[in-house]
Amino acid sequence: MTIDEYVKKIAKQIGQSSSKEEALEIIEKAQRVIEKSDISESSKKRFWVDLYESMGGDLTATCESQDSAALSAIISAAKAAIAQRVE
């Protein structure tokens, strides 16, 4: 799986999350996978930047049980967690 494919996979999972906690768990799991991978540090940072950018409004996957305010809160929490990993 390429970095771009993994970004899309994780972004989709976050978009389908039912809570902030679930979204943060997905990010934590992604961090463990990225850290254990044999890619360069710049590629690791690129993953987080690309994931953050993918969360910028192009993410349209939702669950029927979510309203737009809930999804917005989940995505905002995810973006904040992702931003911490880029700094």
PDB file of C-alpha atoms in Angstrom:
ATOM      1  CA  MET A   1       0.000   0.000   0.000  1.00  0.00           C
ATOM      2  CA  THR A   2       1.345   3.416  -0.906  1.00  0.00           C
ATOM      3  CA  ILE A   3       1.309   6.424   1.417  1.00  0.00           C
ATOM      4  CA  ASP A   4      -1.418   8.010  -0.705  1.00  0.00           C
ATOM      5  CA  GLU A   5      -3.565   4.892  -0.436  1.00  0.00           C
ATOM      6  CA  TYR A   6      -3.035   4.770   3.321  1.00  0.00           C
ATOM      7  CA  VAL A   7      -3.979   8.448   3.646  1.00  0.00           C
ATOM      8  CA  LYS A   8      -7.238   7.756   1.792  1.00  0.00           C
ATOM      9  CA  LYS A   9      -7.950   4.691   3.921  1.00  0.00           C
ATOM     10  CA  ILE A  10      -7.397   6.516   7.208  1.00  0.00           C
ATOM     11  CA  ALA A  11      -9.338   9.597   6.075  1.00  0.00           C
ATOM     12  CA  LYS A  12     -12.270   7.374   5.133  1.00  0.00           C
ATOM     13  CA  GLN A  13     -12.150   5.591   8.498  1.00  0.00           C
ATOM     14  CA  ILE A  14     -12.104   8.917  10.333  1.00  0.00           C
ATOM     15  CA  GLY A  15     -15.035  10.142   8.253  1.00  0.00           C
ATOM     16  CA  GLN A  16     -16.995   7.041   9.183  1.00  0.00           C
ATOM     17  CA  SER A  17     -16.190   7.339  12.896  1.00  0.00           C
ATOM     18  CA  SER A  18     -19.104   7.536  15.265  1.00  0.00           C
ATOM     19  CA  SER A  19     -17.267   9.558  17.924  1.00  0.00           C
ATOM     20  CA  LYS A  20     -14.242  11.733  18.583  1.00  0.00           C
ATOM     21  CA  GLU A  21     -12.730   8.943  20.639  1.00  0.00           C
ATOM     22  CA  GLU A  22     -13.025   6.484  17.765  1.00  0.00           C
ATOM     23  CA  ALA A  23     -11.417   8.978  15.370  1.00  0.00           C
ATOM     24  CA  LEU A  24      -8.542   9.537  17.790  1.00  0.00           C
ATOM     25  CA  GLU A  25      -8.058   5.773  18.141  1.00  0.00           C
ATOM     26  CA  ILE A  26      -7.783   5.518  14.353  1.00  0.00           C
ATOM     27  CA  ILE A  27      -5.142   8.252  14.366  1.00  0.00           C
ATOM     28  CA  GLU A  28      -3.213   6.519  17.165  1.00  0.00           C
ATOM     29  CA  LYS A  29      -3.268   3.243  15.226  1.00  0.00           C
ATOM     30  CA  ALA A  30      -2.103   5.029  12.082  1.00  0.00           C
ATOM     31  CA  GLN A  31       0.724   6.602  14.045  1.00  0.00           C
ATOM     32  CA  ARG A  32       1.892   3.200  15.248  1.00  0.00           C
ATOM     33  CA  VAL A  33       1.786   1.814  11.696  1.00  0.00           C
ATOM     34  CA  ILE A  34       3.661   4.797  10.262  1.00  0.00           C
ATOM     35  CA  GLU A  35       6.308   4.737  13.006  1.00  0.00           C
ATOM     36  CA  LYS A  36       6.946   1.009  12.499  1.00  0.00           C
ATOM     37  CA  SER A  37       7.135   1.348   8.724  1.00  0.00           C
ATOM     38  CA  ASP A  38      10.407   1.457   6.874  1.00  0.00           C
ATOM     39  CA  ILE A  39       9.842   4.836   5.226  1.00  0.00           C
ATOM     40  CA  SER A  40      11.877   7.992   5.535  1.00  0.00           C
ATOM     41  CA  GLU A  41      11.158  10.634   8.157  1.00  0.00           C
ATOM     42  CA  SER A  42      10.117  13.044   5.417  1.00  0.00           C
ATOM     43  CA  SER A  43       7.610  10.462   4.110  1.00  0.00           C
ATOM     44  CA  LYS A  44       6.242  10.012   7.624  1.00  0.00           C
ATOM     45  CA  LYS A  45       5.731  13.744   7.939  1.00  0.00           C
ATOM     46  CA  ARG A  46       4.212  13.852   4.449  1.00  0.00           C
ATOM     47  CA  PHE A  47       1.643  11.254   5.546  1.00  0.00           C
ATOM     48  CA  TRP A  48       0.405  13.530   8.341  1.00  0.00           C
ATOM     49  CA  VAL A  49       0.382  16.637   6.145  1.00  0.00           C
ATOM     50  CA  ASP A  50      -1.517  14.810   3.398  1.00  0.00           C
ATOM     51  CA  LEU A  51      -3.976  13.349   5.914  1.00  0.00           C
ATOM     52  CA  TYR A  52      -4.583  16.771   7.427  1.00  0.00           C
ATOM     53  CA  GLU A  53      -5.179  18.272   3.995  1.00  0.00           C
ATOM     54  CA  SER A  54      -7.533  15.459   3.060  1.00  0.00           C
ATOM     55  CA  MET A  55      -9.644  16.349   6.102  1.00  0.00           C
ATOM     56  CA  GLY A  56     -10.103  19.894   4.829  1.00  0.00           C
ATOM     57  CA  GLY A  57     -13.606  19.501   3.496  1.00  0.00           C
ATOM     58  CA  ASP A  58     -13.289  16.972   0.710  1.00  0.00           C
ATOM     59  CA  LEU A  59     -14.241  14.196   3.081  1.00  0.00           C
ATOM     60  CA  THR A  60     -17.858  13.326   2.420  1.00  0.00           C
ATOM     61  CA  ALA A  61     -18.197   9.872   3.933  1.00  0.00           C
ATOM     62  CA  THR A  62     -20.734   9.879   6.746  1.00  0.00           C
ATOM     63  CA  CYS A  63     -22.738   7.385   8.672  1.00  0.00           C
ATOM     64  CA  GLU A  64     -26.494   7.604   8.550  1.00  0.00           C
ATOM     65  CA  SER A  65     -26.506   7.892  12.334  1.00  0.00           C
ATOM     66  CA  GLN A  66     -24.381  11.042  12.250  1.00  0.00           C
ATOM     67  CA  ASP A  67     -25.625  14.533  11.734  1.00  0.00           C
ATOM     68  CA  SER A  68     -23.406  17.144  10.133  1.00  0.00           C
ATOM     69  CA  ALA A  69     -22.586  18.800  13.477  1.00  0.00           C
ATOM     70  CA  ALA A  70     -21.383  15.502  14.939  1.00  0.00           C
ATOM     71  CA  LEU A  71     -19.254  14.751  11.892  1.00  0.00           C
ATOM     72  CA  SER A  72     -17.830  18.277  11.981  1.00  0.00           C
ATOM     73  CA  ALA A  73     -16.851  17.828  15.637  1.00  0.00           C
ATOM     74  CA  ILE A  74     -15.202  14.481  14.875  1.00  0.00           C
ATOM     75  CA  ILE A  75     -13.247  15.911  11.951  1.00  0.00           C
ATOM     76  CA  SER A  76     -12.202  18.968  13.984  1.00  0.00           C
ATOM     77  CA  ALA A  77     -10.881  16.738  16.766  1.00  0.00           C
ATOM     78  CA  ALA A  78      -9.068  14.569  14.230  1.00  0.00           C
ATOM     79  CA  LYS A  79      -7.502  17.580  12.520  1.00  0.00           C
ATOM     80  CA  ALA A  80      -6.264  18.901  15.865  1.00  0.00           C
ATOM     81  CA  ALA A  81      -4.689  15.530  16.702  1.00  0.00           C
ATOM     82  CA  ILE A  82      -3.111  15.300  13.251  1.00  0.00           C
ATOM     83  CA  ALA A  83      -1.732  18.848  13.452  1.00  0.00           C
ATOM     84  CA  GLN A  84       0.103  17.936  16.668  1.00  0.00           C
ATOM     85  CA  ARG A  85       1.957  15.193  14.801  1.00  0.00           C
ATOM     86  CA  VAL A  86       3.149  17.567  12.076  1.00  0.00           C
ATOM     87  CA  GLU A  87       4.661  20.160  14.399  1.00  0.00           C
TER      88      GLU A  87
END
